[in-house]
Short mmCIF file of C-alpha atoms in Angstrom, two decimals:
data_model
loop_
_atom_site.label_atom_id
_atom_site.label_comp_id
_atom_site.label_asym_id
_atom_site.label_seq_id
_atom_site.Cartn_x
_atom_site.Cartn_y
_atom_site.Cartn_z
CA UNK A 1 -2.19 5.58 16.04
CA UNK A 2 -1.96 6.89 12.59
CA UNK A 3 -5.72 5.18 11.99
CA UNK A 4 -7.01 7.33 14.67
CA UNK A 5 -4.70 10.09 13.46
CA UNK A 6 -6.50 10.23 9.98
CA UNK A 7 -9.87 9.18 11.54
CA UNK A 8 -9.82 12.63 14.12
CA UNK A 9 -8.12 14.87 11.39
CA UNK A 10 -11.52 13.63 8.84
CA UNK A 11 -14.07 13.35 11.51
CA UNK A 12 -15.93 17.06 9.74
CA UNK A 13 -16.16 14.26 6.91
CA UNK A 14 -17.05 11.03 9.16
CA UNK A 15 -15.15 8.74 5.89
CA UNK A 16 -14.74 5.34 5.82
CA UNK A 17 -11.17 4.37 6.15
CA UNK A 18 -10.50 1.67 4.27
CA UNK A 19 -6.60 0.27 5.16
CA UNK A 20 -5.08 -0.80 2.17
CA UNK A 21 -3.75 -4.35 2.89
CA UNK A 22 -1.22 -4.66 0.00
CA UNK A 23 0.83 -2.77 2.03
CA UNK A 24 1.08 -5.18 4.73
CA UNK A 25 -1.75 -8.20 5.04
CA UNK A 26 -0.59 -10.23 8.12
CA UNK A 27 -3.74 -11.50 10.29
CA UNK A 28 -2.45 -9.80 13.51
CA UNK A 29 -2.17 -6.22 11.57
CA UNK A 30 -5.45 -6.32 10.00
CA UNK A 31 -7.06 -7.53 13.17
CA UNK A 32 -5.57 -4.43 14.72
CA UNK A 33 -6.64 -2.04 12.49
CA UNK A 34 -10.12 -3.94 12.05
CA UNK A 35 -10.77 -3.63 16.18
CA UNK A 36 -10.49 0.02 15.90
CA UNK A 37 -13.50 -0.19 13.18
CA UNK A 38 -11.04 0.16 9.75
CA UNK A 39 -12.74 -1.36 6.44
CA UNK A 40 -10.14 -3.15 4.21
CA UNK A 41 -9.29 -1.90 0.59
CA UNK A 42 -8.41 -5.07 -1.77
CA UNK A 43 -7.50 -5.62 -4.91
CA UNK A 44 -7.43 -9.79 -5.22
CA UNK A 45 -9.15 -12.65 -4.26
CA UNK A 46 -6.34 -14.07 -1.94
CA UNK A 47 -6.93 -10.25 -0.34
CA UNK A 48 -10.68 -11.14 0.51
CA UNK A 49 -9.51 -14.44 2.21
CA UNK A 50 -7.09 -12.76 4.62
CA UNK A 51 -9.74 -10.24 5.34
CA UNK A 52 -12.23 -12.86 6.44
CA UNK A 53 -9.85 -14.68 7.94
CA UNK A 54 -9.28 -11.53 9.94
CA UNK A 55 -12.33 -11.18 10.96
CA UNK A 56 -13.66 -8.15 8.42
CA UNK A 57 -16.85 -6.64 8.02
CA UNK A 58 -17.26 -7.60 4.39
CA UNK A 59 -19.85 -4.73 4.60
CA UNK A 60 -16.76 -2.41 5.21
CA UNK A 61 -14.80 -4.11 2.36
CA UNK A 62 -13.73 -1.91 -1.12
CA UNK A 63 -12.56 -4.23 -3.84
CA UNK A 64 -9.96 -2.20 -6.60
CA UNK A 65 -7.42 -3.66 -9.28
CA UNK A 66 -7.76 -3.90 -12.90
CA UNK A 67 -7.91 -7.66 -13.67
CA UNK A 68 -10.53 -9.49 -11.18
CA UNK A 69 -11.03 -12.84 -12.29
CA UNK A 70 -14.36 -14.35 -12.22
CA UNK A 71 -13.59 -16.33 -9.73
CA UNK A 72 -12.42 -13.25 -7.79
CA UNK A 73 -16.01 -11.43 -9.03
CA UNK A 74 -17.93 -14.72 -7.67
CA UNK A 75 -16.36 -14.97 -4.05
CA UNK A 76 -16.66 -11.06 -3.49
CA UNK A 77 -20.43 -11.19 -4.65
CA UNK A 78 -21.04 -14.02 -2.24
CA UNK A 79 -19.52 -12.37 0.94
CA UNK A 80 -21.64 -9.77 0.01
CA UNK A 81 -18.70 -6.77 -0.16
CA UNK A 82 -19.18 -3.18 0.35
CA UNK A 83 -18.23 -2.01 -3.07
CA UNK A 84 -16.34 -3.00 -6.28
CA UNK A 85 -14.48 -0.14 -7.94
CA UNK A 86 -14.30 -1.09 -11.56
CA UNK A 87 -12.13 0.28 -14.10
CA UNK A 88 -12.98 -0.71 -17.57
CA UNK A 89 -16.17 -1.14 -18.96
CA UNK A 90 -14.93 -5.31 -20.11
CA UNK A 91 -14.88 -5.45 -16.23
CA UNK A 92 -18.45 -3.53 -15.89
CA UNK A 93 -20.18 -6.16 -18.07
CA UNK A 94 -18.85 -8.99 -16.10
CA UNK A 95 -19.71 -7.84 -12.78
CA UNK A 96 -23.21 -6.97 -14.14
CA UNK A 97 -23.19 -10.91 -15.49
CA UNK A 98 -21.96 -12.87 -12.63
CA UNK A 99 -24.16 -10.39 -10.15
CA UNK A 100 -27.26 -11.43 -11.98
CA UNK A 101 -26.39 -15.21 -12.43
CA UNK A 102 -25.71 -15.25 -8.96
CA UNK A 103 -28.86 -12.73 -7.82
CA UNK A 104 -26.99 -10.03 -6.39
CA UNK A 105 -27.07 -6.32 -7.32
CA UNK A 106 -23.59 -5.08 -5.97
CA UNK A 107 -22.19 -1.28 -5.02
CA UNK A 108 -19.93 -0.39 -7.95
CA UNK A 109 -17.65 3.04 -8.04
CA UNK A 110 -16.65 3.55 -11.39
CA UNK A 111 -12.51 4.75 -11.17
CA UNK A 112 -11.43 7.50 -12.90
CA UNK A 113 -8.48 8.66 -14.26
CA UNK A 114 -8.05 11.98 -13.24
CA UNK A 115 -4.61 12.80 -15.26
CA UNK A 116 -2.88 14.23 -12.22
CA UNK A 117 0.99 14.03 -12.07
CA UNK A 118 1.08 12.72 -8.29
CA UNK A 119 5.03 13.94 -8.75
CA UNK A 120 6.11 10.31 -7.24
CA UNK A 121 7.93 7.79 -8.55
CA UNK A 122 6.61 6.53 -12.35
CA UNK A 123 6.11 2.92 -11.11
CA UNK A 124 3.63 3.96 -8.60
CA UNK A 125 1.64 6.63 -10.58
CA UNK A 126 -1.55 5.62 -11.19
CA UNK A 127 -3.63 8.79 -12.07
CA UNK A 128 -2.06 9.45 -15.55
CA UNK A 129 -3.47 8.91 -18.46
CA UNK A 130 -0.98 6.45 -19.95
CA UNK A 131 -1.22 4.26 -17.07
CA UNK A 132 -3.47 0.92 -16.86
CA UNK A 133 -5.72 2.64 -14.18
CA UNK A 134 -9.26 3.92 -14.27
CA UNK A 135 -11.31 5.22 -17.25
CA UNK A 136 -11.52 9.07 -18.57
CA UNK A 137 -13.95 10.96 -17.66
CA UNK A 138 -16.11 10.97 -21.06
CA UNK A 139 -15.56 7.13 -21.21
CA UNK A 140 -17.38 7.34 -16.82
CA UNK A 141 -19.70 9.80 -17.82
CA UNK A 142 -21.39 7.82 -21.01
CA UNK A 143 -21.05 4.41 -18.32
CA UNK A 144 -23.32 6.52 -16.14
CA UNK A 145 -26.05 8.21 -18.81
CA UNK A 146 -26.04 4.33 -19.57
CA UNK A 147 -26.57 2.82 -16.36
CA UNK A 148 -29.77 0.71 -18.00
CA UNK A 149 -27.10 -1.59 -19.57
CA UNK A 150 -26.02 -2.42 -16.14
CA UNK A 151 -29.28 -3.14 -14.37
CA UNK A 152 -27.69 -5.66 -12.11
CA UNK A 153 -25.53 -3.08 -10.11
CA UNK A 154 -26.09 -0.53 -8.15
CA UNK A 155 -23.77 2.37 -10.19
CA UNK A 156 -23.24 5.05 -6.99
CA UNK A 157 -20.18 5.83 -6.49
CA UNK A 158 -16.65 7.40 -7.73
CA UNK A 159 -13.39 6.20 -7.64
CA UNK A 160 -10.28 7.55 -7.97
CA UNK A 161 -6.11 6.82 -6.76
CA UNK A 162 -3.41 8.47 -8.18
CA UNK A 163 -0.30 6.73 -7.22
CA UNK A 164 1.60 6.23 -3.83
CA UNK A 165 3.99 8.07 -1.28
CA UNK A 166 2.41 11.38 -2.44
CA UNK A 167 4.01 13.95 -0.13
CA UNK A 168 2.47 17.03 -1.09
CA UNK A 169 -1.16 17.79 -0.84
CA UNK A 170 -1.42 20.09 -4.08
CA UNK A 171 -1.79 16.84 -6.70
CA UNK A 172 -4.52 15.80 -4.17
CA UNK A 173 -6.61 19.25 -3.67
CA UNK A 174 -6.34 19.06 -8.02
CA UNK A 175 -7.55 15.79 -8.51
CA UNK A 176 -10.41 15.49 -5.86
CA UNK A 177 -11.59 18.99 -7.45
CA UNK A 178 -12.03 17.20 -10.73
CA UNK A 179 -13.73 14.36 -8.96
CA UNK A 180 -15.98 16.59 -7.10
CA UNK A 181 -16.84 18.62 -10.16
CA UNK A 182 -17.28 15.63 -12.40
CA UNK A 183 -19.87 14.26 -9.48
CA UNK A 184 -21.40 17.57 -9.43
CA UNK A 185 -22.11 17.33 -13.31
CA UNK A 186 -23.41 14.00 -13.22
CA UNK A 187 -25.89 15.22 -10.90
CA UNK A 188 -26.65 17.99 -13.18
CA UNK A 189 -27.51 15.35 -15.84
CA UNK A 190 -29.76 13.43 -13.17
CA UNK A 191 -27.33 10.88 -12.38
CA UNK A 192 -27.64 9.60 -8.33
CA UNK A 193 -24.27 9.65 -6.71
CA UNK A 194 -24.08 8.56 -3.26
CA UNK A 195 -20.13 7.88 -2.50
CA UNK A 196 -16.90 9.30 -3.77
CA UNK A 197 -13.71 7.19 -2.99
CA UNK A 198 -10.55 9.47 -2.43
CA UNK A 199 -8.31 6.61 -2.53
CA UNK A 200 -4.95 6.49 -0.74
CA UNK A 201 -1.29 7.63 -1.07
CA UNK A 202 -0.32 9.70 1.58
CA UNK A 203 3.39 9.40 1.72
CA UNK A 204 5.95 9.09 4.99
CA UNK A 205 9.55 9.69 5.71
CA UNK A 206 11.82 7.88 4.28
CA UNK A 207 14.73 10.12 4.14
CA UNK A 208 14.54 14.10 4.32
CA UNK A 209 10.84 14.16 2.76
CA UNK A 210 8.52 16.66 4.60
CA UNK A 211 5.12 14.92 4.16
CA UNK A 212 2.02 16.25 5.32
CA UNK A 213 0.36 15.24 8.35
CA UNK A 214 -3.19 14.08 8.72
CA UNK A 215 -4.33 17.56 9.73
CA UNK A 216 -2.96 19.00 6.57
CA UNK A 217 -4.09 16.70 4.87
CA UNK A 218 -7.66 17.34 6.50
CA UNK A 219 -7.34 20.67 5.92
CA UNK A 220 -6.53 20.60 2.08
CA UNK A 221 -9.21 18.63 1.31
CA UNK A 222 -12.45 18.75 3.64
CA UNK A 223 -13.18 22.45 2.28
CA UNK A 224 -13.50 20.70 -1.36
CA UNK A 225 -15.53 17.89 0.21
CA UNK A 226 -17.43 19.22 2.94
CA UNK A 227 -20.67 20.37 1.11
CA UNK A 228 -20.92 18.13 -2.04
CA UNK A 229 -23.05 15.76 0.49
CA UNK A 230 -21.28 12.19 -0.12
CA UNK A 231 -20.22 9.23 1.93
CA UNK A 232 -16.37 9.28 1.54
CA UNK A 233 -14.27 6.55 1.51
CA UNK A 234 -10.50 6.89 1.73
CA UNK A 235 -7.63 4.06 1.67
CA UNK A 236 -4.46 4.63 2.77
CA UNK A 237 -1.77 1.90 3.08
CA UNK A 238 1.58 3.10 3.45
CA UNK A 239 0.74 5.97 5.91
CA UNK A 240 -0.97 3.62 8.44
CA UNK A 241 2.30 0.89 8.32
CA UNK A 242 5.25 2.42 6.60
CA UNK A 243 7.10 4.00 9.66
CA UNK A 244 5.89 1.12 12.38
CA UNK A 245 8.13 -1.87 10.80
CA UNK A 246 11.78 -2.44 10.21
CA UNK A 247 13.76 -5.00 8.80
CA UNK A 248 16.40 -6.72 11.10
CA UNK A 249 19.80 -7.88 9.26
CA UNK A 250 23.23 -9.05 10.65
CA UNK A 251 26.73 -7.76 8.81
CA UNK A 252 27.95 -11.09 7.23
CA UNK A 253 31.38 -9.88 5.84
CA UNK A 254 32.82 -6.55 5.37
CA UNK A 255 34.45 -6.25 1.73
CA UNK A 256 37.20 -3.50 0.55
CA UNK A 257 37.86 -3.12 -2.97
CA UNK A 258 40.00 -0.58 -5.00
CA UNK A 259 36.11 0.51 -6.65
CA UNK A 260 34.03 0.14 -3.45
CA UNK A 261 33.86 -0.58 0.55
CA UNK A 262 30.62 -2.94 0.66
CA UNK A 263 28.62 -3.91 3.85
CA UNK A 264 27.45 -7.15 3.37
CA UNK A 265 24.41 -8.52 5.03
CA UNK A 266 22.58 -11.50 5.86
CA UNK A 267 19.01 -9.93 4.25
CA UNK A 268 18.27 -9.90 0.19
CA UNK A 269 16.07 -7.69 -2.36
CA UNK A 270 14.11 -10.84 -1.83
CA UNK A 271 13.18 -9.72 1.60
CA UNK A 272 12.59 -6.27 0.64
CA UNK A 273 12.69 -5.40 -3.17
CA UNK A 274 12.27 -1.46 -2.59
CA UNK A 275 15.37 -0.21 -3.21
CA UNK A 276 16.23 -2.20 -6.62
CA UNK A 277 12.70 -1.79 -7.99
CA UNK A 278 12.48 1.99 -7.04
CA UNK A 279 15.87 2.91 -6.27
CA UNK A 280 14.05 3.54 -2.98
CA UNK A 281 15.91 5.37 0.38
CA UNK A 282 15.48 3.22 3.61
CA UNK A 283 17.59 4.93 6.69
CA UNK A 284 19.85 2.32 8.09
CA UNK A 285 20.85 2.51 11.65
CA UNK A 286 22.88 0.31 14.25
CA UNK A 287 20.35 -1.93 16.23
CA UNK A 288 21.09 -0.88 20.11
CA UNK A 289 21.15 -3.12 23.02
CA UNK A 290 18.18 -2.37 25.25
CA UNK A 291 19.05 -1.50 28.91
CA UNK A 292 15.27 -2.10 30.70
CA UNK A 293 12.95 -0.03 29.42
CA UNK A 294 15.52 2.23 28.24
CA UNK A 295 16.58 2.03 24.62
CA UNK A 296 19.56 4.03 23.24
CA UNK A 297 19.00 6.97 20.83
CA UNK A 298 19.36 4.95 18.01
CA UNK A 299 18.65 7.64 15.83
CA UNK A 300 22.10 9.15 16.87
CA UNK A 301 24.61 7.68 14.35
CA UNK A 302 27.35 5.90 16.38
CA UNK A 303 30.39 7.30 17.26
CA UNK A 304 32.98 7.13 14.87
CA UNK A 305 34.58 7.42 11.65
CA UNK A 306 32.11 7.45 9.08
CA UNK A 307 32.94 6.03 5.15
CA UNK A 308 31.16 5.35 2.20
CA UNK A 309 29.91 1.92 1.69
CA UNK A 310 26.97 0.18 -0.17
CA UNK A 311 25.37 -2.15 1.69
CA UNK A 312 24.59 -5.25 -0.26
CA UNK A 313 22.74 -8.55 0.26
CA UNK A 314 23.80 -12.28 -0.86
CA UNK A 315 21.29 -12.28 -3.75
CA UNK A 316 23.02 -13.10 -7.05
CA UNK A 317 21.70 -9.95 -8.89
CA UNK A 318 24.01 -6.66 -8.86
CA UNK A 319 20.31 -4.95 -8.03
CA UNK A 320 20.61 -6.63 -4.77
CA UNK A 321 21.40 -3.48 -2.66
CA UNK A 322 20.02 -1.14 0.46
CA UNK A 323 21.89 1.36 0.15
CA UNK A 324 24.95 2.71 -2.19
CA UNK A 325 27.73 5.50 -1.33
CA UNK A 326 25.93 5.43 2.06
CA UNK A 327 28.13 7.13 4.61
CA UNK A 328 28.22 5.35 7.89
CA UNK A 329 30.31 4.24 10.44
CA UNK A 330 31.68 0.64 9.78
CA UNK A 331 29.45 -2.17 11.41
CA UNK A 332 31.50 -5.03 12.87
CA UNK A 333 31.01 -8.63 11.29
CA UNK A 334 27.66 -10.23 12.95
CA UNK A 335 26.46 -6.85 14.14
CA UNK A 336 22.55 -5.89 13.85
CA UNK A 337 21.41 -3.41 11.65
CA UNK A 338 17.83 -1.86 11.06
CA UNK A 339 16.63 -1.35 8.11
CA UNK A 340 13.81 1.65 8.68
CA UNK A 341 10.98 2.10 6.97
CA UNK A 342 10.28 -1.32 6.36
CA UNK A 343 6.53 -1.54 7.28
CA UNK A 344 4.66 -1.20 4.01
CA UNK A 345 5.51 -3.11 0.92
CA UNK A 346 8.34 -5.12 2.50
CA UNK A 347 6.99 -8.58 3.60
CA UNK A 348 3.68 -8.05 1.17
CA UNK A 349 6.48 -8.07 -1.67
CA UNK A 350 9.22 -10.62 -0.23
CA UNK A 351 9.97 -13.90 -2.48
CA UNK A 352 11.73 -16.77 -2.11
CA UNK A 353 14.20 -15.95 -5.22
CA UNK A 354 17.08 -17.96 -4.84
CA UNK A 355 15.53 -20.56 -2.47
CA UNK A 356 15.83 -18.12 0.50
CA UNK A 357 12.94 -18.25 3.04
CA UNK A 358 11.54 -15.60 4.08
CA UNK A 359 11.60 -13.97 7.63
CA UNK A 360 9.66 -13.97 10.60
CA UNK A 361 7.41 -10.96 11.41
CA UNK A 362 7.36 -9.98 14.96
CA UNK A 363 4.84 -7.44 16.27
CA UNK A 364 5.84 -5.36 19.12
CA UNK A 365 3.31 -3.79 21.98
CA UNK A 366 4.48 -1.77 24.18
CA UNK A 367 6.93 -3.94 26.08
CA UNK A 368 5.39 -7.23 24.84
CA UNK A 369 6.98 -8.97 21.82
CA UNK A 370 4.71 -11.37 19.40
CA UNK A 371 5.49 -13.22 16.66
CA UNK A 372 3.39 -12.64 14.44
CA UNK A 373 4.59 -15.11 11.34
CA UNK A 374 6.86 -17.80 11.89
CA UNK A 375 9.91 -17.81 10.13
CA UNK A 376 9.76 -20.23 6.63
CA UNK A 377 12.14 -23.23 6.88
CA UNK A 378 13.77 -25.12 3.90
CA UNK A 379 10.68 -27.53 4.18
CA UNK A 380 8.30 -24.82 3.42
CA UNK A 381 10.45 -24.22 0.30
CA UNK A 382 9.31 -26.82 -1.67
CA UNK A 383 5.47 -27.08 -0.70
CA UNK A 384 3.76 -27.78 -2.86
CA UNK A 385 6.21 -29.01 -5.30
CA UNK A 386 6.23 -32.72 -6.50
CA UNK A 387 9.52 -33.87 -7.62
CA UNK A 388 9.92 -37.10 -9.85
CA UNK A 389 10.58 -39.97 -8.76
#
């Protein structure tokens, strides 16, 4: 629904929407999202495999990230991909290589780095000028007045991203602006543009944010885009996911200290590393027993006494936490909680950090239940591995 959402709210624009599958990559999502007529944003070889395995258009497929191998290069030119988006000009001369040892003459957006604060967290900026992303715009514009040194790819396009869960449309209106009025001065110096790439990073609700919808988000920017005549392509990740998945954990042992009152729970930061990488919110809620069709307002906190606790996971790591000074009311032991929120950037960045396997992923229609991914056993823990004899 939030595909379609963004795909009516841009239809004045008719974009490509490219779902960004780093924020979730299992086979049954991307086939979803790939029936309704989605391209795929990547950003690694192991990306392009799940895509195909999915089923993708690679004529719909947008390849990103700062350090493709040559391997990575190879396989993309051979599926014959939509675009690269390159962002150094090491990483221009090697695409231009393998395309002509390999006689192809690929799509390639240059990124840019538009130096927009996307007033998110640091870790997922990525239109600053410190960060590892993109190239300035003197660097993009000499890269295009020099296209000759490239005459195995087709330079058409623009890229640019500037970071994730970007709740407020002003850092986008400023840096498409710059985008569009860098485009519009290439074209002044003769340069052919055919397709800016908006990137992603619309944000969702996590806790009390106020994020815009797709229709403001529409309405911010198709006024700056509407008459510069290019094929848009956008990639959102989080905003398609994010609020559709959950994590599902069961209260272990409750734990009262003179310091603390901790929660402790049967999940780990391996399962979802959010809150100690970011410090990240994630609602937690009872899970309630369904009665037919009929589910209890879980969204009503239960009846109670409510305390302060931090709710913790079994990982040896004092990071290893969902929440902290959450006030709740006190699960029983081997109660269900949810975990909201879960849906982007949860599995994609699971581990198996202290030999724990990972979860199943279930994928729920309507009143039909799927599993999607079968929980990993203590076989699939060492894979791979050859111990000596």
């Amino acid at each position: 629904s939030h595909y379609l959402k963004l795909k009516s709210a841009l239809k004045e624009l008719n974009p490509l929407i490219c779902y960004s599958i780093k924020a979730n990559s299992n086979l049954a999502i991307l086939r979803a999202l790939i029936e309704k007529g989605a391209g795929l944003d990547i950003v690694s070889g192991g990306e392009l495999y799940k895509a195909m395995s999915a089923g993708a258009d690679a004529g719909k497929i947008v390849y990103a990230g700062v350090g493709k191998t040559q391997e990575e290069i190879d396989a993309a030119l051979k599926k014959g991909i939509f675009f690269f988006n390159a962002e150094s000009i090491s990483e221009l001369e090697l695409i231009n290589k393998r395309a002509g040892h390999l006689g192809k003459r690929p799509n390639v957006a240059v990124r840019i780095n538009p130096d927009i604060d996307a007033r998110t967290h640091r870790y997922i900026t990525t239109g600053k000028k410190q960060t590892k992303f993109g190239l300035d715009f003197n660097t993009t514009r000499w890269v295009f007045l020099n296209s000759g040194q490239f005459k195995n790819l087709m330079l058409n396009g623009v890229h640019m991203h500037i970071g994730s869960q970007i709740v407020d449309s002003r850092p986008f209106v400023s840096a498409i602006r710059r985008a569009r009025d860098f485009v519009v001065s290439l074209k002044n110096l003769g340069v052919k543009i055919e397709y800016l790439n908006i990137g992603g990073g619309l944000g969702i609700i996590y806790k009390n944010e106020d994020p815009q919808t797709a229709e403001d988000y529409a309405r911010a920017i198709i006024p700056i885009l509407k008459d510069i005549r290019l094929k848009i392509i956008i990639e959102p990740g989080r905003f398609i996911v994010g609020n559709s998945g959950i994590l599902v954990t069961r209260v272990l042992y409750p734990k009262k200290t003179k310091a603390r009152n901790f929660i402790i729970v049967d999940a780990g930061m391996n399962d979802l590393v959010r809150p100690a990488l970011y410090e990240a919110y994630h609602e937690i809620l009872p899970v309630a027993k369904s009665h037919g069709h009929k589910t209890q307002d879980s969204a009503k906190p239960p009846v109670g006494t409510r305390h302060k606790f931090d709710v913790v996971g079994p990982i040896c790591e004092s990071g290893d936490f969902f929440a902290l000074d959450r006030r709740m009311a006190e699960p029983a032991q081997g109660d269900l909680l949810a975990i909201m929120g879960a849906g982007a950037y949860g599995f994609s960045m699971s581990s198996n950090y202290n030999a724990r396997p990972r979860p199943a992923e279930v994928m729920v229609d309507g009143a039909k239940v799927y599993e999607i991914r079968k929980r990993e056993s203590y076989r699939d823990l060492i894979r791979g591995e050859k111990g000596k004899k």
